[in-house]
Short mmCIF file of C-alpha atoms and ligand atoms in Angstrom, two decimals:
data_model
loop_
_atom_site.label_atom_id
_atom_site.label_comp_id
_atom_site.label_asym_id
_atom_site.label_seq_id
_atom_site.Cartn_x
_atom_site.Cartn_y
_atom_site.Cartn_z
CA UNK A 285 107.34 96.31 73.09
CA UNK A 286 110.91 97.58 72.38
CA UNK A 287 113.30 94.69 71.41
CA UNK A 288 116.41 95.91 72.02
CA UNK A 289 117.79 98.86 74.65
CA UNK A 290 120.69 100.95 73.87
CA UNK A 291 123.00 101.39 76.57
CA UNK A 292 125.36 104.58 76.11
CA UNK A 293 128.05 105.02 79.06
CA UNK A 294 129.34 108.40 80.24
CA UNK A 295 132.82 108.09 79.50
CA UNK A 296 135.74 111.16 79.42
CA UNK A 297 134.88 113.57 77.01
CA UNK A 298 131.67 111.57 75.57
CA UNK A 299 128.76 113.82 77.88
CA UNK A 300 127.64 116.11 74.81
CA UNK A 301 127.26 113.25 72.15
CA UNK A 302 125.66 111.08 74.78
CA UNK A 303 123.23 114.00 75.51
CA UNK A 304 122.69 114.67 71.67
CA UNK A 305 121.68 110.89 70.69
CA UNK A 306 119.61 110.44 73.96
CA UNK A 307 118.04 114.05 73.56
CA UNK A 308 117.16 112.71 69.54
CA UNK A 309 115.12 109.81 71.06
CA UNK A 310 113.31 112.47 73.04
CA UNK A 311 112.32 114.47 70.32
CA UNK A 312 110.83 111.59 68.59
CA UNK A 313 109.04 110.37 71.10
CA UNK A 314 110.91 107.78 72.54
CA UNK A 315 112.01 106.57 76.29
CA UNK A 316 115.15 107.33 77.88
CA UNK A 317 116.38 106.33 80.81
CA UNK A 318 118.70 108.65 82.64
CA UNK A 319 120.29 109.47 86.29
CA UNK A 320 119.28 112.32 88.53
CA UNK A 321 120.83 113.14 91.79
CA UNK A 322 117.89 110.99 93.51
CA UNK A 323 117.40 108.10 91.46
CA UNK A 324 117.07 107.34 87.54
CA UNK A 325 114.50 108.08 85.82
CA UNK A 326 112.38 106.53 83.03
CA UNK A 327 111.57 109.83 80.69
CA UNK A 328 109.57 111.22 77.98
CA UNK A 329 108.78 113.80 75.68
CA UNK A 330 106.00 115.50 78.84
CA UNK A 331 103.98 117.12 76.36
CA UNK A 332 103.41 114.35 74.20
CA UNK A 333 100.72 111.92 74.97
CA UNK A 334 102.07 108.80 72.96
CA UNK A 335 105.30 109.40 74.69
CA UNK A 336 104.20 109.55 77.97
CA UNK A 337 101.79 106.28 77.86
CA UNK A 338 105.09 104.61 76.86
CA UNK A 339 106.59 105.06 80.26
CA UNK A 340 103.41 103.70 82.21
CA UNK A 341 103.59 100.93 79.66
CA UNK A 342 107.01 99.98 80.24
CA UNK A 343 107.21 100.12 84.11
CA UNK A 344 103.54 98.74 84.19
CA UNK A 345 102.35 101.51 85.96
CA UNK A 346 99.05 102.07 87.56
CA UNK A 347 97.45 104.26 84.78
CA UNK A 348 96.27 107.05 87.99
CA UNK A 349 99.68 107.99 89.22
CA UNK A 350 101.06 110.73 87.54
CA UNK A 351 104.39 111.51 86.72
CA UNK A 352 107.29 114.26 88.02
CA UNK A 353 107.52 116.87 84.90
CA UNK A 354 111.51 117.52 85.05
CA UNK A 355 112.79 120.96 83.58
CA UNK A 356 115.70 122.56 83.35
CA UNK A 357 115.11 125.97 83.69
CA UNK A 358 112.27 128.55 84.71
CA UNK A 359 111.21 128.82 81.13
CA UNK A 360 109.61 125.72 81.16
CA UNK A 361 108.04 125.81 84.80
CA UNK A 362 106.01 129.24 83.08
CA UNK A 363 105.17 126.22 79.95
CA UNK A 364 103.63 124.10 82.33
CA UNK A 365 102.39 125.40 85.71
CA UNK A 366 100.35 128.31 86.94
CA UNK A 367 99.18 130.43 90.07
CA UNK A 368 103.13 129.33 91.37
CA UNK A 369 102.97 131.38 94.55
CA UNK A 370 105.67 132.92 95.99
CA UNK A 371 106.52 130.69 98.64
CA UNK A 372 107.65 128.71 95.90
CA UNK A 373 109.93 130.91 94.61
CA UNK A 374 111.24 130.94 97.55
CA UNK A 375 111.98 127.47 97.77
CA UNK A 376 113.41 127.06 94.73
CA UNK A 377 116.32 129.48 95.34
CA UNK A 378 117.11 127.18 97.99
CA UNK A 379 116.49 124.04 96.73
CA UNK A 380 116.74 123.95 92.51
CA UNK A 381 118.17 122.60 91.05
CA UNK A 382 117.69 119.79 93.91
CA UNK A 383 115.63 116.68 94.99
CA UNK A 384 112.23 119.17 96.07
CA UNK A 385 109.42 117.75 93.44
CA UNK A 386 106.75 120.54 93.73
CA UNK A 387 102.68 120.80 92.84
CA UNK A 388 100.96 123.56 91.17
CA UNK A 389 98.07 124.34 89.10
CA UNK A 390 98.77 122.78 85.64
CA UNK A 391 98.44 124.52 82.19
CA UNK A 392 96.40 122.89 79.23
CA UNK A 393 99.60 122.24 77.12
CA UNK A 394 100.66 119.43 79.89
CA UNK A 395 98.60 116.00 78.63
CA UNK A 396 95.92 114.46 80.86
CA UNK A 397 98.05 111.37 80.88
CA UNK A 398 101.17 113.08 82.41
CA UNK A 399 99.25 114.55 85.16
CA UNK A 400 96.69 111.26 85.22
CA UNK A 401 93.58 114.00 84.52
CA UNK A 402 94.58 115.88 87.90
CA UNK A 403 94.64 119.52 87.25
CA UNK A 404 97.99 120.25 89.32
CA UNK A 405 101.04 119.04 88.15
CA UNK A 406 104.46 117.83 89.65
CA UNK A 407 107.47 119.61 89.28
CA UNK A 408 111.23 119.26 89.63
CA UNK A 409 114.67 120.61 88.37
CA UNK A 410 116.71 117.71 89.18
CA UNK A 411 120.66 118.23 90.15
CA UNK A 412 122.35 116.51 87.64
CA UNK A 413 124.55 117.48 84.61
CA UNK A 414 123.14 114.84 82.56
CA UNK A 415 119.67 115.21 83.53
CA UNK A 416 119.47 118.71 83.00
CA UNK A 417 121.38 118.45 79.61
CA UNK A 418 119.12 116.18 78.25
CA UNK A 419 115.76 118.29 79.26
CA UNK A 420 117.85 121.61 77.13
CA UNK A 421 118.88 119.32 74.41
CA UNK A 422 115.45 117.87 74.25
CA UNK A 423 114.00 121.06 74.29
CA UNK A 424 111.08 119.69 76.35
CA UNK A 425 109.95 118.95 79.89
CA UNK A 426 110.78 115.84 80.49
CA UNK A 427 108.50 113.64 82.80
CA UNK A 428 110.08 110.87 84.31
CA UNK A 429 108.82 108.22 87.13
CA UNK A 430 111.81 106.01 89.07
CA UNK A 431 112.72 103.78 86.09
CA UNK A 432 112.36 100.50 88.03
CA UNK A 433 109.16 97.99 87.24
CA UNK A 434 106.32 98.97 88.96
CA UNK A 435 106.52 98.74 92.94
CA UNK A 436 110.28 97.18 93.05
CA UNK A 437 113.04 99.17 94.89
CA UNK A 438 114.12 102.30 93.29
CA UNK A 439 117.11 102.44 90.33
CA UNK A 440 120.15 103.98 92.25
CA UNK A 441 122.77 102.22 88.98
CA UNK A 442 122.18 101.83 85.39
CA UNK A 443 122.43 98.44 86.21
CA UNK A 444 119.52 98.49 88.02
CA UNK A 445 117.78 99.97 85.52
CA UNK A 446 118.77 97.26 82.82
CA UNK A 447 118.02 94.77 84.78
CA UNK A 448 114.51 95.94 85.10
CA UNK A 449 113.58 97.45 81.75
CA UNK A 450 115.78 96.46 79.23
CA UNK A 451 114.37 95.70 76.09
CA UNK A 452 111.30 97.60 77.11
CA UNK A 453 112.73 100.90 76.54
CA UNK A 454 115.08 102.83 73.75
CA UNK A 455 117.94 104.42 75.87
CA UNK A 456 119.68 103.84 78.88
CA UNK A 457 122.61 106.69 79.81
CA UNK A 458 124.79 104.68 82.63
CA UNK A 459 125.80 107.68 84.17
CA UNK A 460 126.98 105.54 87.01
CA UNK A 461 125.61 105.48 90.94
CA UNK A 462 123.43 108.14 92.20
CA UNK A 463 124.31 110.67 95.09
CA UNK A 464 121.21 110.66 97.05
CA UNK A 465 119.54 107.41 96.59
CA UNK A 466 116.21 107.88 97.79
CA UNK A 467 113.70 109.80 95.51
CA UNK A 468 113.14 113.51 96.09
CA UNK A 469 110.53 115.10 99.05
CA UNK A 470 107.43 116.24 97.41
CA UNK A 471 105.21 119.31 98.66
CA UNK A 472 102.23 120.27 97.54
CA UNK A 473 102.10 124.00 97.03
CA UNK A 474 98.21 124.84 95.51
CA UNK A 475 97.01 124.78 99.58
CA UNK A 476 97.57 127.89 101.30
CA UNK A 477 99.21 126.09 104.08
CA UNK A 478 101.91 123.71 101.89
CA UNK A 479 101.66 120.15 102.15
CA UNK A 480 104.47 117.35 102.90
CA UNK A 481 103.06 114.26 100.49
CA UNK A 482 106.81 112.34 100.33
CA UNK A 483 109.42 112.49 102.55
CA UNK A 484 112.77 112.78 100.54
CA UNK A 485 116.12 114.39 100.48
CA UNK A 486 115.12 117.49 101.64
CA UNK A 487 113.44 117.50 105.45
CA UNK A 488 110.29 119.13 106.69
CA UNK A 489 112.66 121.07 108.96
CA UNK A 490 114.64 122.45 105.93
CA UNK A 491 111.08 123.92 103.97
CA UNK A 492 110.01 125.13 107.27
CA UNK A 493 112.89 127.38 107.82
CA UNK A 494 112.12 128.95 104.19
CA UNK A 495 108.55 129.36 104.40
CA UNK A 496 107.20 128.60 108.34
CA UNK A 497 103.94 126.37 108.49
CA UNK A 498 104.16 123.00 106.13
CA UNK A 499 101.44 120.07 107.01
CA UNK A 500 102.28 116.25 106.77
CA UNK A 501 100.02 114.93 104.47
CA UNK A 502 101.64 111.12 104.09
CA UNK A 503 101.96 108.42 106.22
CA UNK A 504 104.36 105.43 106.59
CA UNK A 505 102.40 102.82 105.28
CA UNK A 506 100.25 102.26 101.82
CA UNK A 507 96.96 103.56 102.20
CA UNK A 508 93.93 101.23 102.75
CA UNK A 509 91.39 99.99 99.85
CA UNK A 510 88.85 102.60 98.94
CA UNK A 511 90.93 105.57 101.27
CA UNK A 512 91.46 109.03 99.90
CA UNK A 513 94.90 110.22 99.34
CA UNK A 514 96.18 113.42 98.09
CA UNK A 515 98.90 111.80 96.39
CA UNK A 516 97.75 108.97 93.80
CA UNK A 517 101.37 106.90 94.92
CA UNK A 518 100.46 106.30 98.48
CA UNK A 519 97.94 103.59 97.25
CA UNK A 520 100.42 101.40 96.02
CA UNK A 521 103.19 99.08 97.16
CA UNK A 522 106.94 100.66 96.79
CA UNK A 523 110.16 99.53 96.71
CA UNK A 524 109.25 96.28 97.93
CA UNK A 525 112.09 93.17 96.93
CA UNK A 526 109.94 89.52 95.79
CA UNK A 527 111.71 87.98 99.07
CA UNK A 528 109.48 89.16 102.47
CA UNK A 529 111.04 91.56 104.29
CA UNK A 530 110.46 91.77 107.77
CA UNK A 531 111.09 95.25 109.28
CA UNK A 532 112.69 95.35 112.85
CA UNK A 533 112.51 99.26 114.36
CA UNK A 534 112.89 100.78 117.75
CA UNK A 535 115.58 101.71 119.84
CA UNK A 536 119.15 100.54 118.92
CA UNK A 537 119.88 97.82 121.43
CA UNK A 538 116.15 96.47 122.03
CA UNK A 539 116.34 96.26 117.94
CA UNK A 540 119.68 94.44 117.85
CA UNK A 541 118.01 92.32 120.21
CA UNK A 542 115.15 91.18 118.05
CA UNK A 543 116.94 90.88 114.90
CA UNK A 544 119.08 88.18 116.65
CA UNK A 545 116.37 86.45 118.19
CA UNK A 546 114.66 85.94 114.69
CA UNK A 547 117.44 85.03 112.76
CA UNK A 548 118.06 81.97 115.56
CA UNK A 549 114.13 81.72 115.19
CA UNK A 550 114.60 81.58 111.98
CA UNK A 551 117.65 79.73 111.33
CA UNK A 552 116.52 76.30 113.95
CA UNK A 553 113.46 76.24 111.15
CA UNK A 554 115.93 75.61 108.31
CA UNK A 555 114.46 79.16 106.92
CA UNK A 556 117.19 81.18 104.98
CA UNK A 557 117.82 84.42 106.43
CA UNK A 558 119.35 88.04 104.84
CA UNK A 559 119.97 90.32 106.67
CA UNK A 560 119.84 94.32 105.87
CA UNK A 561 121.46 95.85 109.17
CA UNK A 562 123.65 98.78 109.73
CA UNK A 563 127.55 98.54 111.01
CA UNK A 564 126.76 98.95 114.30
CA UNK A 565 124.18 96.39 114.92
CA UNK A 566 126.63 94.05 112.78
CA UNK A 567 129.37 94.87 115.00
CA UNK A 568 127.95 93.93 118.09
CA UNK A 569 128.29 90.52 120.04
CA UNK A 570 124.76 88.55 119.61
CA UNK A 571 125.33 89.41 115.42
CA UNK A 572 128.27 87.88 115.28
CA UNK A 573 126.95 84.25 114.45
CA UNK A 574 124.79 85.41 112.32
CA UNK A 575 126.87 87.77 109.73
CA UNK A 576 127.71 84.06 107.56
CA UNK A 577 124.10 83.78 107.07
CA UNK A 578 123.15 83.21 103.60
CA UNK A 579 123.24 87.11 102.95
CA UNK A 580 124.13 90.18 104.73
CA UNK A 581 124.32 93.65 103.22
CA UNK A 582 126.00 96.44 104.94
CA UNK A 583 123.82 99.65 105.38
CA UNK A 584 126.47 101.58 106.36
CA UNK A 585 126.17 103.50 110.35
CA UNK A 586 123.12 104.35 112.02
CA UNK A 587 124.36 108.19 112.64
CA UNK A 588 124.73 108.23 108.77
CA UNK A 589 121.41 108.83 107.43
CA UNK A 590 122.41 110.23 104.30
CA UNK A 591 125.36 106.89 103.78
CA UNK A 592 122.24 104.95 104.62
CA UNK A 593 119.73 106.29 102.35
CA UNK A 594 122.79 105.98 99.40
CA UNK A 595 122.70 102.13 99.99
CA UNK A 596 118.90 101.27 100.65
CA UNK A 597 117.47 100.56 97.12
CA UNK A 598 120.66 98.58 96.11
CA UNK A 599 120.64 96.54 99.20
CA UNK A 600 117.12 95.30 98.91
CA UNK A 601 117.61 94.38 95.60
CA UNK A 602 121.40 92.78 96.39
CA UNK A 603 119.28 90.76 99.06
CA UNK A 604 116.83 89.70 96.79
CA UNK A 605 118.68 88.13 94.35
CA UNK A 606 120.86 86.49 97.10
CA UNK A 607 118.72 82.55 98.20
CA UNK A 608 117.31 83.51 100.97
CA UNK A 609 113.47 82.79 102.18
CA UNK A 610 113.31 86.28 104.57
CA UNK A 611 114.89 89.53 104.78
CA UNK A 612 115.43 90.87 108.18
CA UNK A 613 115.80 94.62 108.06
CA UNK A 614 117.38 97.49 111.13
CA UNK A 615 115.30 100.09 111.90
CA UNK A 616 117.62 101.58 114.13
CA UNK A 617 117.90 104.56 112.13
CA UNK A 618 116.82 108.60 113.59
CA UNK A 619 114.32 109.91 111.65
CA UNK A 620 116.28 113.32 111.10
CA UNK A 621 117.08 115.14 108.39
CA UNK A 622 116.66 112.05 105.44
CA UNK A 623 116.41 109.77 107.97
CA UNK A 624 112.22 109.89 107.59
CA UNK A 625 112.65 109.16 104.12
CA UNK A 626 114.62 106.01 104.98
CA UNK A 627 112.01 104.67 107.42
CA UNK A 628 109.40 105.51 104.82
CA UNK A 629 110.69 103.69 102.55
CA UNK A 630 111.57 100.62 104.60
CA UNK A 631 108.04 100.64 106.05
CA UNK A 632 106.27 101.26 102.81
CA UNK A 633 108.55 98.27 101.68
CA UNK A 634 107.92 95.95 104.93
CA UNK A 635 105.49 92.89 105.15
CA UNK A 636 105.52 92.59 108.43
CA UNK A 637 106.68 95.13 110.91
CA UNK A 638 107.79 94.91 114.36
CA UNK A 639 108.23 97.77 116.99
CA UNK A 640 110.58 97.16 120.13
CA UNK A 641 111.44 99.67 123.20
O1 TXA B 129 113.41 111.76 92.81
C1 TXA B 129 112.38 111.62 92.16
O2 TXA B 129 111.35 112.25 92.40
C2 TXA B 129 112.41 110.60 91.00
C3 TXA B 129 113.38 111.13 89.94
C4 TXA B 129 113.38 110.29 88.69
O3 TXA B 129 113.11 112.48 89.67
N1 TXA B 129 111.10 110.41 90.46
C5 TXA B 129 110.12 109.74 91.13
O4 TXA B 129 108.94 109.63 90.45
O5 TXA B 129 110.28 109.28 92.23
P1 TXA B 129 107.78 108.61 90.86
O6 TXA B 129 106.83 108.62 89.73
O7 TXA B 129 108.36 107.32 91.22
O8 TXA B 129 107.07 109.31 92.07
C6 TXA B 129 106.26 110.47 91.86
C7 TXA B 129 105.33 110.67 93.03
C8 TXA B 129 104.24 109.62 93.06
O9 TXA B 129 104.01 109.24 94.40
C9 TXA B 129 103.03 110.39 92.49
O10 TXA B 129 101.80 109.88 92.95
C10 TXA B 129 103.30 111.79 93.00
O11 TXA B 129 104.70 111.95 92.91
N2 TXA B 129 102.65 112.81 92.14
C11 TXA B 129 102.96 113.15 90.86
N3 TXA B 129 102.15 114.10 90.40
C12 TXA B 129 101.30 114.42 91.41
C13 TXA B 129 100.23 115.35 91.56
N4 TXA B 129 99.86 116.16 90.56
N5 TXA B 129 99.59 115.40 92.76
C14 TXA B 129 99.96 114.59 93.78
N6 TXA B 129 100.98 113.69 93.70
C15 TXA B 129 101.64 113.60 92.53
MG1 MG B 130 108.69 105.40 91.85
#
């Protein structure tokens, strides 16, 4: 276990030095933690073993979900992957360097413990000047999970990150908040027909305009004991805060509704209450009492998925450090565009969940 975790800022004029001393950790094998344009990552040397156990060791990660291989240019997707079909190609004019993870067929150089023994691996050019410096620098892929703790919400700040790993790994770069917030879509390309496995930043709609027929191949909530999945990560709990988190969804006004009843419910049986709602259902009339509860965090508006899906992660973890016994969550979000990714991740996050019309 790493004692101490260097923190380096991006500052004015400090972006290649950072790069350099964080790309030197790299090299030797070490874990760095840096920002993409979804959320940060937690990397490692991809193609060596010793590096990679380090990140499953440090997040305490199941030791059969594999990890995103990042790269920085198509170089290194030819190191890696094979039989890439053109349908990919395809997508990747459109969407690289961008939050679309792809699968493929995996070469031999790429460790069993990157890929968890699977012979496809996971593949991404994130959209981010540090994260792509680093991979060049490093002169490696770099494979890097969401550098949170195992099952806990998503890093969107360095601060996040620290507050989760530090002193477990070698490098933090703070490159300050993320863009997108929620972690990228991934579609599995070795099927003919491609398949949706995570919903993320970019939509179902958006693949299907490049390339026609795409399947769903997740669902919204953690697969059962003993159930096959495509995708090793849909067996476990995600992004889920230590306080219980109670998911309210439906239409806007029946869900308003609800969350007021339960937080009087809630608040007659002396039970703390936070509250995770968007401005709308905050502005309204029956909220109104309840905005002084012991915690209320600001989603931003319900027509905003994108605003929404910026704030998620560091809500739930704002809420969870705040004293409060339950987390009441809106679900009055669309599920267009990145909208699906939102309610993914709030149900996937949800102990209980309620559905109102
Ligand atoms: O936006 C992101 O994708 C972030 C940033 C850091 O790039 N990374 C991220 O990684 O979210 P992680 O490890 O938290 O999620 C990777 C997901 C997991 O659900 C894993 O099971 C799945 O991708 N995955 C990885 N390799 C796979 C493979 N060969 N076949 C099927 N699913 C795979
Ligand atoms: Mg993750």
């Amino acid at each position: 276990m790493k004692s101490s975790t260097q923190v380096f800022k991006i500052g004015t004029g400090n972006l290649e030095e950072v790069i350099k001393t964080a790309a030197q950790f790299i090299k030797k094998g070490g874990t760095v933690a840096f920002p993409t344009e979804t959320v940060y990552g937690l990397g490692a040397d991809a193609l060596n073993p010793d590096a990679v156990r380090k990140i499953f060791k440090a997040k305490g990660r199941p030791l059969d979900n594999p990890l995103i291989v990042h790269i920085a240019d198509q170089e290194q997707l030819g190191m890696v992957a094979m039989e890439v079909p053109d349908s990919a190609h395809v997508l990747m004019d459109a969407f690289w360097p961008g939050p679309l993870t792809m699968i493929f067929k995996r070469k031999n150089i790429v460790p069993d413990v990157t890929t968890c023994g699977l012979d496809t691996v996971a593949i991404r050019m994130p959209d981010n000047p540090i994260a792509l410096g680093l991979i060049k620098e490093a002169g490696t892929p770099i494979a890097a999970p969401s550098a949170n703790i195992s099952g806990r919400p998503s890093p969107t700040t360095a601060e996040h990150v620290i507050a989760d790993l530090s002193g477990r790994i070698d490098v933090v770069i703070d490159g300050g908040a993320v863009r997108v917030g929620v972690e990228s879509t991934v579609l599995d390309m070795t099927p003919e027909i491609p398949v949706l496995l995570r919903p993320g930043r970019v939509s179902i709609d958006e693949i299907r305009e490049y390339v026609g027929k795409v399947l769903v191949g997740y669902t919204d909530r953690q697969a059962g004991a003993g159930e096959a999945v495509r995708s090793p990560g849909m067996k476990y709990t995600h992004y889920s805060p230590e306080t219980r988190l109670v998911l309210v969804s439906g239409n806007s006004s029946a869900v308003v509704d609800k969350i007021s009843e339960l937080a009087r419910e809630y608040r007659d049986r002396n039970i703390r209450v936070g509250l995770l709602v968007t401005d709308e259902t905050a502005g309204t009339e029956e909220m109104a009492e309840y905005l002084l509860a012991d915690g209320v965090f600001l989603l931003g508006s319900r027509y905003d998925a994108y605003e929404i899906a910026s704030n998620l992660f560091a809500g739930l973890r704002y809420l969870d450090l705040e004293d409060v016994d339950v987390i009441i969550a809106d679900g009055s979000i669309g599920i267009d565009g990145i909208g699906a990714a939102v309610i993914n991740r709030l149900k996937k996050a949800a102990d209980e969940l309620i559905e109102v019309n």
